[in-house]
XYZ file of N, CA, C and O in Angstrom:
612
model
N 116.751 142.084 121.901
C 117.356 142.728 120.750
C 117.828 141.660 119.751
O 118.430 140.668 120.131
N 117.555 141.882 118.489
C 117.898 140.907 117.455
C 119.406 140.918 117.205
O 120.025 141.967 117.116
N 119.966 139.719 117.117
C 121.378 139.583 116.793
C 121.523 139.189 115.333
O 120.670 138.505 114.790
N 122.649 139.596 114.734
C 122.929 139.186 113.367
C 123.749 137.904 113.395
O 124.670 137.765 114.185
N 123.356 136.942 112.544
C 124.068 135.674 112.452
C 124.518 135.503 111.011
O 123.827 135.928 110.105
N 125.659 134.861 110.827
C 126.095 134.490 109.478
C 125.707 133.034 109.260
O 125.974 132.192 110.101
N 125.076 132.777 108.120
C 124.544 131.448 107.812
C 125.099 130.975 106.474
O 125.096 131.724 105.498
N 125.585 129.727 106.429
C 125.956 129.092 105.158
C 124.682 128.499 104.574
O 123.985 127.741 105.252
N 124.377 128.831 103.329
C 123.169 128.346 102.667
C 123.560 127.194 101.732
O 124.510 127.306 100.966
N 122.802 126.086 101.827
C 123.033 124.967 100.920
C 121.680 124.412 100.488
O 120.651 124.733 101.072
N 121.695 123.612 99.409
C 120.432 123.054 98.914
C 120.437 121.538 99.043
O 121.476 120.881 98.973
N 119.227 121.035 99.244
C 118.929 119.601 99.277
C 117.558 119.465 98.650
O 116.619 120.086 99.130
N 117.426 118.682 97.620
C 116.121 118.437 96.991
C 115.360 119.740 96.737
O 114.204 119.877 97.096
N 116.024 120.717 96.149
C 115.435 121.994 95.732
C 114.942 122.866 96.879
O 114.201 123.820 96.651
N 115.327 122.562 98.118
C 115.000 123.430 99.256
C 116.305 124.049 99.750
O 117.369 123.444 99.646
N 116.192 125.244 100.339
C 117.377 125.903 100.889
C 117.445 125.682 102.392
O 116.456 125.824 103.099
N 118.640 125.341 102.858
C 118.886 125.088 104.279
C 120.030 125.970 104.731
O 120.804 126.466 103.915
N 120.151 126.107 106.041
C 121.240 126.915 106.569
C 121.853 126.300 107.808
O 121.175 125.611 108.582
N 123.160 126.536 107.971
C 123.904 126.166 109.174
C 124.700 127.408 109.561
O 125.282 128.076 108.696
N 124.755 127.682 110.853
C 125.523 128.836 111.312
C 126.991 128.675 110.933
O 127.569 127.604 111.080
N 127.575 129.771 110.443
C 128.960 129.743 109.971
C 129.917 129.244 111.052
O 130.854 128.501 110.768
N 129.670 129.601 112.303
C 130.629 129.209 113.348
C 130.623 127.710 113.628
O 131.502 127.199 114.306
N 129.660 126.964 113.071
C 129.642 125.507 113.219
C 130.280 124.808 112.012
O 130.472 123.610 112.019
N 130.576 125.578 110.960
C 131.130 125.007 109.729
C 132.644 125.200 109.721
O 133.143 126.309 109.897
N 133.369 124.096 109.532
C 134.834 124.159 109.473
C 135.298 124.494 108.055
O 136.157 125.323 107.862
N 134.735 123.778 107.075
C 135.168 123.967 105.693
C 134.112 123.357 104.766
O 133.297 122.549 105.199
N 134.150 123.768 103.505
C 133.285 123.177 102.477
C 134.210 122.609 101.411
O 135.079 123.316 100.896
N 134.030 121.328 101.121
C 134.940 120.630 100.212
C 134.183 120.088 98.996
O 133.008 119.756 99.092
N 134.911 119.960 97.889
C 134.367 119.230 96.745
C 134.279 117.759 97.128
O 134.941 117.317 98.052
N 133.486 116.993 96.369
C 133.409 115.556 96.640
C 134.783 114.930 96.486
O 135.576 115.360 95.644
N 135.047 113.936 97.309
C 136.322 113.217 97.260
C 136.013 111.755 97.524
O 134.894 111.428 97.924
N 136.978 110.873 97.323
C 136.705 109.458 97.569
C 136.274 109.216 99.020
O 136.886 109.740 99.950
N 135.208 108.441 99.171
C 134.672 108.118 100.497
C 134.868 106.623 100.719
O 134.482 105.810 99.878
N 135.486 106.260 101.828
C 135.717 104.858 102.175
C 134.516 104.350 102.953
O 134.175 104.898 104.007
N 133.873 103.322 102.419
C 132.679 102.749 103.047
C 133.057 102.079 104.366
O 134.117 101.467 104.474
N 132.194 102.194 105.355
C 132.426 101.554 106.651
C 131.282 100.570 106.883
O 130.111 100.944 106.794
N 131.595 99.297 107.156
C 130.526 98.304 107.339
C 129.722 98.553 108.618
O 130.192 99.216 109.541
N 128.515 97.996 108.642
C 127.635 98.026 109.818
C 127.315 99.434 110.288
O 127.329 99.729 111.474
N 127.037 100.329 109.339
C 126.606 101.684 109.689
C 125.242 101.918 109.064
O 124.874 101.237 108.100
N 124.477 102.885 109.585
C 123.200 103.211 108.947
C 123.415 103.594 107.480
O 124.502 104.074 107.121
N 122.382 103.398 106.650
C 122.506 103.668 105.215
C 122.951 105.094 104.907
O 123.646 105.330 103.935
N 122.510 106.044 105.727
C 122.834 107.442 105.416
C 124.288 107.795 105.765
O 124.780 108.829 105.374
N 124.993 106.925 106.498
C 126.420 107.144 106.753
C 127.163 106.567 105.553
O 127.180 105.359 105.345
N 127.723 107.440 104.738
C 128.348 107.002 103.489
C 129.739 106.429 103.708
O 130.260 105.730 102.866
N 130.376 106.773 104.834
C 131.713 106.274 105.115
C 132.569 107.360 105.722
O 132.053 108.241 106.415
N 133.869 107.303 105.440
C 134.799 108.291 105.989
C 135.676 108.853 104.873
O 135.892 108.206 103.855
N 136.160 110.068 105.100
C 137.130 110.682 104.191
C 138.379 111.010 105.004
O 138.323 111.148 106.226
N 139.490 111.120 104.301
C 140.737 111.561 104.916
C 140.945 112.992 104.448
O 141.274 113.227 103.289
N 140.714 113.942 105.348
C 140.842 115.353 104.994
C 142.070 115.913 105.705
O 142.063 116.085 106.922
N 143.132 116.129 104.938
C 144.393 116.653 105.480
C 144.836 115.874 106.717
O 145.185 116.445 107.750
N 144.764 114.538 106.618
C 145.253 113.687 107.687
C 144.262 113.401 108.806
O 144.580 112.698 109.753
N 143.045 113.956 108.713
C 142.023 113.714 109.735
C 140.926 112.851 109.116
O 140.431 113.148 108.025
N 140.560 111.764 109.805
C 139.490 110.895 109.325
C 138.155 111.479 109.789
O 137.949 111.707 110.984
N 137.273 111.754 108.828
C 136.001 112.411 109.133
C 134.855 111.559 108.588
O 134.844 111.226 107.400
N 133.885 111.188 109.446
C 132.720 110.465 108.944
C 131.868 111.376 108.050
O 131.803 112.590 108.283
N 131.244 110.768 107.029
C 130.442 111.533 106.072
C 129.018 110.983 106.052
O 128.812 109.777 105.931
N 128.062 111.904 106.169
C 126.641 111.563 106.184
C 125.979 112.170 104.956
O 126.241 113.334 104.624
N 125.129 111.405 104.292
C 124.321 111.927 103.193
C 123.066 112.527 103.819
O 122.220 111.809 104.348
N 122.951 113.863 103.774
C 121.798 114.502 104.421
C 120.477 114.101 103.777
O 119.464 114.018 104.451
N 120.488 113.831 102.458
C 119.240 113.358 101.828
C 118.787 112.057 102.493
O 117.620 111.881 102.813
N 119.722 111.140 102.692
C 119.401 109.865 103.333
C 118.990 110.070 104.782
O 118.069 109.419 105.277
N 119.658 110.981 105.476
C 119.341 111.241 106.885
C 117.905 111.709 107.044
O 117.231 111.377 108.002
N 117.454 112.512 106.091
C 116.111 113.093 106.171
C 115.083 112.314 105.361
O 113.977 112.783 105.132
N 115.462 111.126 104.886
C 114.566 110.285 104.074
C 114.055 111.007 102.829
O 112.919 110.822 102.408
N 114.906 111.822 102.236
C 114.577 112.474 100.965
C 115.020 111.550 99.841
O 115.898 110.704 100.036
N 114.418 111.700 98.653
C 114.832 110.828 97.546
C 116.316 111.043 97.212
O 116.797 112.166 97.247
N 116.999 109.937 96.930
C 118.406 110.049 96.551
C 118.513 110.684 95.179
O 117.599 110.609 94.379
N 119.655 111.325 94.924
C 119.887 111.865 93.589
C 121.338 111.632 93.231
O 122.166 111.337 94.097
N 121.626 111.761 91.959
C 123.008 111.627 91.505
C 123.820 112.784 92.067
O 123.366 113.916 92.087
N 125.028 112.481 92.499
C 125.917 113.551 92.924
C 126.501 114.191 91.676
O 126.846 113.509 90.724
N 126.585 115.508 91.681
C 127.048 116.213 90.489
C 128.216 117.131 90.785
O 128.791 117.112 91.880
N 128.553 117.962 89.802
C 129.675 118.885 89.945
C 129.458 119.886 91.068
O 130.415 120.414 91.632
N 128.192 120.205 91.357
C 127.898 121.180 92.408
C 127.817 120.552 93.798
O 127.750 121.273 94.793
N 127.771 119.218 93.880
C 127.669 118.559 95.191
C 128.888 118.923 96.036
O 130.004 119.053 95.522
N 128.645 119.084 97.325
C 129.714 119.465 98.250
C 129.615 118.639 99.521
O 128.568 118.086 99.848
N 130.724 118.605 100.252
C 130.745 118.044 101.605
C 130.997 119.222 102.544
O 132.042 119.874 102.459
N 130.012 119.498 103.390
C 130.172 120.568 104.377
C 130.669 119.914 105.663
O 129.994 119.047 106.216
N 131.859 120.317 106.107
C 132.428 119.767 107.339
C 131.955 120.643 108.494
O 132.241 121.844 108.522
N 131.201 120.036 109.418
C 130.683 120.777 110.570
C 131.283 120.206 111.848
O 131.704 119.053 111.886
N 131.291 121.027 112.868
C 131.721 120.576 114.195
C 130.476 120.498 115.063
O 129.762 121.491 115.226
N 130.190 119.297 115.566
C 129.032 119.107 116.440
C 129.479 118.266 117.622
O 130.000 117.167 117.433
N 129.291 118.782 118.808
C 129.635 118.042 120.034
C 131.061 117.496 119.987
O 131.279 116.315 120.176
N 132.035 118.330 119.694
C 133.462 117.945 119.653
C 133.767 116.894 118.588
O 134.771 116.188 118.696
N 132.918 116.749 117.605
C 133.133 115.771 116.545
C 133.000 116.498 115.212
O 132.080 117.292 115.030
N 133.932 116.243 114.299
C 133.789 116.804 112.953
C 133.118 115.762 112.079
O 133.499 114.593 112.087
N 132.095 116.203 111.342
C 131.324 115.323 110.472
C 131.117 116.042 109.149
O 130.931 117.265 109.122
N 131.137 115.276 108.052
C 130.860 115.842 106.742
C 129.428 115.555 106.337
O 128.936 114.445 106.524
N 128.754 116.559 105.791
C 127.390 116.403 105.254
C 127.470 116.531 103.745
O 127.958 117.542 103.236
N 126.971 115.511 103.016
C 126.887 115.640 101.555
C 125.609 116.411 101.231
O 124.520 116.051 101.683
N 125.765 117.506 100.460
C 124.629 118.340 100.067
C 124.658 118.526 98.553
O 125.674 118.293 97.905
N 123.515 118.932 97.983
C 123.426 119.113 96.532
C 124.307 120.257 96.050
O 124.924 120.180 95.001
N 124.337 121.343 96.815
C 125.229 122.459 96.508
C 125.315 123.347 97.738
O 124.421 123.336 98.574
N 126.407 124.084 97.837
C 126.564 125.084 98.899
C 126.781 126.402 98.182
O 127.745 126.558 97.446
N 125.828 127.314 98.344
C 125.751 128.461 97.458
C 126.271 129.768 97.994
O 126.753 130.581 97.261
N 126.125 130.009 99.277
C 126.015 131.379 99.699
C 126.325 131.490 101.180
O 126.128 130.536 101.936
N 126.768 132.655 101.592
C 126.793 133.002 103.017
C 125.936 134.253 103.142
O 126.111 135.197 102.364
N 124.991 134.221 104.070
C 124.116 135.385 104.234
C 124.137 135.843 105.690
O 124.467 135.080 106.593
N 123.790 137.114 105.886
C 123.578 137.646 107.228
C 122.092 137.551 107.514
O 121.265 137.897 106.672
N 121.771 137.062 108.705
C 120.375 136.849 109.066
C 120.154 137.418 110.455
O 120.957 137.169 111.358
N 119.086 138.172 110.615
C 118.753 138.693 111.940
C 117.995 137.610 112.706
O 117.118 136.941 112.146
N 118.334 137.440 113.974
C 117.724 136.365 114.764
C 116.208 136.517 114.872
O 115.490 135.529 114.994
N 115.697 137.760 114.766
C 114.240 137.931 114.876
C 113.507 137.546 113.588
O 112.281 137.542 113.552
N 114.245 137.183 112.526
C 113.609 136.710 111.287
C 113.340 135.212 111.346
O 112.747 134.642 110.441
N 113.788 134.562 112.432
C 113.669 133.107 112.547
C 112.437 132.755 113.367
O 112.229 133.290 114.455
N 111.628 131.872 112.814
C 110.434 131.401 113.513
C 110.617 129.938 113.875
O 111.419 129.233 113.264
N 109.842 129.472 114.861
C 109.876 128.055 115.208
C 109.414 127.242 114.008
O 108.515 127.666 113.283
N 110.011 126.071 113.809
C 109.625 125.281 112.634
C 108.252 124.646 112.827
O 107.889 124.263 113.938
N 107.480 124.525 111.736
C 106.249 123.738 111.814
C 106.607 122.259 112.004
O 107.783 121.897 111.959
N 105.629 121.412 112.213
C 105.885 119.988 112.491
C 106.726 119.317 111.409
O 107.580 118.508 111.702
N 106.455 119.640 110.141
C 107.200 119.044 109.031
C 107.459 120.134 108.005
O 106.567 120.909 107.675
N 108.705 120.214 107.537
C 109.050 121.157 106.474
C 109.763 120.372 105.397
O 110.763 119.716 105.674
N 109.257 120.416 104.180
C 109.908 119.708 103.075
C 110.102 118.232 103.372
O 111.077 117.641 102.967
N 109.198 117.642 104.167
C 109.291 116.231 104.488
C 110.214 115.930 105.657
O 110.419 114.782 106.010
N 110.780 116.959 106.275
C 111.724 116.753 107.373
C 111.045 117.082 108.695
O 110.406 118.120 108.837
N 111.186 116.182 109.660
C 110.563 116.379 110.965
C 111.170 117.579 111.689
O 112.355 117.854 111.585
N 110.336 118.261 112.472
C 110.740 119.489 113.156
C 111.922 119.281 114.098
O 112.704 120.201 114.313
N 112.087 118.087 114.655
C 113.179 117.904 115.627
C 114.555 118.141 114.999
O 115.502 118.476 115.697
N 114.673 117.980 113.679
C 115.952 118.202 113.013
C 116.191 119.685 112.687
O 117.240 120.040 112.172
N 115.197 120.516 112.945
C 115.256 121.917 112.528
C 115.299 122.837 113.736
O 114.648 122.582 114.740
N 116.077 123.903 113.632
C 116.086 124.878 114.723
C 115.141 126.032 114.424
O 114.770 126.769 115.313
N 114.751 126.178 113.166
C 113.826 127.255 112.826
C 113.720 127.416 111.328
O 114.415 126.756 110.553
N 112.823 128.325 110.940
C 112.645 128.679 109.532
C 112.734 130.196 109.452
O 112.082 130.901 110.227
N 113.572 130.673 108.545
C 113.755 132.117 108.403
C 113.122 132.581 107.107
O 113.269 131.938 106.068
N 112.424 133.703 107.198
C 111.880 134.336 105.996
C 112.901 135.354 105.517
O 113.340 136.208 106.272
N 113.254 135.222 104.236
C 114.209 136.153 103.638
C 113.481 136.829 102.488
O 113.048 136.162 101.554
N 113.339 138.114 102.575
C 112.610 138.830 101.537
C 111.154 138.381 101.517
O 110.609 137.933 102.521
N 110.524 138.474 100.351
C 109.091 138.178 100.255
C 108.786 136.717 99.993
O 107.754 136.213 100.385
N 109.686 136.014 99.302
C 109.295 134.669 98.874
C 110.379 133.624 99.053
O 110.409 132.638 98.352
N 111.290 133.833 99.987
C 112.366 132.867 100.175
C 112.339 132.382 101.618
O 112.304 133.187 102.546
N 112.330 131.059 101.785
C 112.391 130.466 103.122
C 113.707 129.725 103.259
O 114.152 129.041 102.343
N 114.310 129.843 104.424
C 115.558 129.161 104.711
C 115.328 128.281 105.935
O 114.900 128.760 106.981
N 115.581 126.980 105.784
C 115.349 126.010 106.851
C 116.661 125.837 107.609
O 117.671 125.444 107.022
N 116.653 126.143 108.905
C 117.881 126.075 109.701
C 117.964 124.745 110.430
O 117.007 124.315 111.077
N 119.122 124.088 110.320
C 119.293 122.769 110.921
C 119.652 122.849 112.399
O 120.382 123.730 112.823
N 119.146 121.886 113.143
C 119.504 121.677 114.545
C 120.547 120.557 114.547
O 120.195 119.384 114.508
N 121.816 120.919 114.567
C 122.884 119.929 114.396
C 122.879 118.864 115.481
O 123.190 117.710 115.222
N 122.515 119.234 116.702
C 122.570 118.234 117.776
C 121.532 117.135 117.555
O 121.720 116.010 117.999
N 120.433 117.427 116.849
C 119.455 116.384 116.531
C 119.806 115.645 115.243
O 119.556 114.455 115.121
N 120.357 116.375 114.261
C 120.754 115.714 113.018
C 121.747 114.600 113.357
O 121.723 113.522 112.786
N 122.605 114.876 114.325
C 123.536 113.864 114.825
C 123.097 113.528 116.241
O 123.548 114.153 117.189
N 122.208 112.573 116.390
C 121.765 112.278 117.751
C 122.834 111.512 118.511
O 123.782 110.995 117.943
N 122.684 111.454 119.809
C 123.752 110.959 120.670
C 124.242 109.550 120.318
O 125.445 109.296 120.251
N 123.329 108.637 120.077
C 123.733 107.266 119.743
C 124.565 107.212 118.481
O 125.548 106.469 118.388
N 124.188 108.024 117.496
C 124.938 108.044 116.245
C 126.303 108.674 116.447
O 127.286 108.251 115.846
N 126.378 109.688 117.296
C 127.662 110.339 117.544
C 128.633 109.337 118.160
O 129.795 109.268 117.773
N 128.151 108.533 119.089
C 129.022 107.526 119.722
C 129.543 106.567 118.648
O 130.727 106.252 118.594
N 128.641 106.130 117.751
C 129.062 105.236 116.650
C 130.111 105.926 115.782
O 131.120 105.336 115.414
N 129.859 107.191 115.427
C 130.764 107.903 114.535
C 132.108 108.166 115.193
O 133.149 108.126 114.534
N 132.101 108.443 116.510
C 133.369 108.689 117.203
C 134.259 107.458 117.131
O 135.481 107.571 117.078
N 133.660 106.277 117.107
C 134.454 105.052 117.046
C 135.213 104.946 115.725
O 136.271 104.354 115.661
N 134.655 105.527 114.635
C 135.380 105.499 113.350
C 136.667 106.281 113.456
O 137.657 105.957 112.855
N 136.582 107.406 114.181
C 137.717 108.316 114.225
C 138.880 107.782 115.047
O 139.966 108.332 114.996
N 138.646 106.731 115.818
C 139.714 106.228 116.691
C 140.611 105.240 115.979
O 140.254 104.627 115.030
């Protein structure tokens, strides 16, 4: 039986992506990010959000998408993955939608230049809209999580 899921929709390089609402803590406007040395390029640094230090990742950089200027619509989506809170910089966060689980298909090998391992599926919405769902445990692989946890200490 198909279950209904709530999905936060955001954009990156003109594609729509989704993360399950229960994995999202908050969506914030851009704020000052403190650079941390000796981290991968896509780790932009850390932010202090209400007294909690949170590492911030540029999802464009993570997925090897072309960089773009951050604008008024850019957001930091704070997600909880494996007991760690991490911020994702996205082009915009637009919408919350209800999605039936049976509308989700397995991802093809590459979608929008992103390897399938980072994706949990692709959902068809209506006749001409595709929503790419992220696999958070792969977006933050184990080695990177260990590195990021060290920032928080």
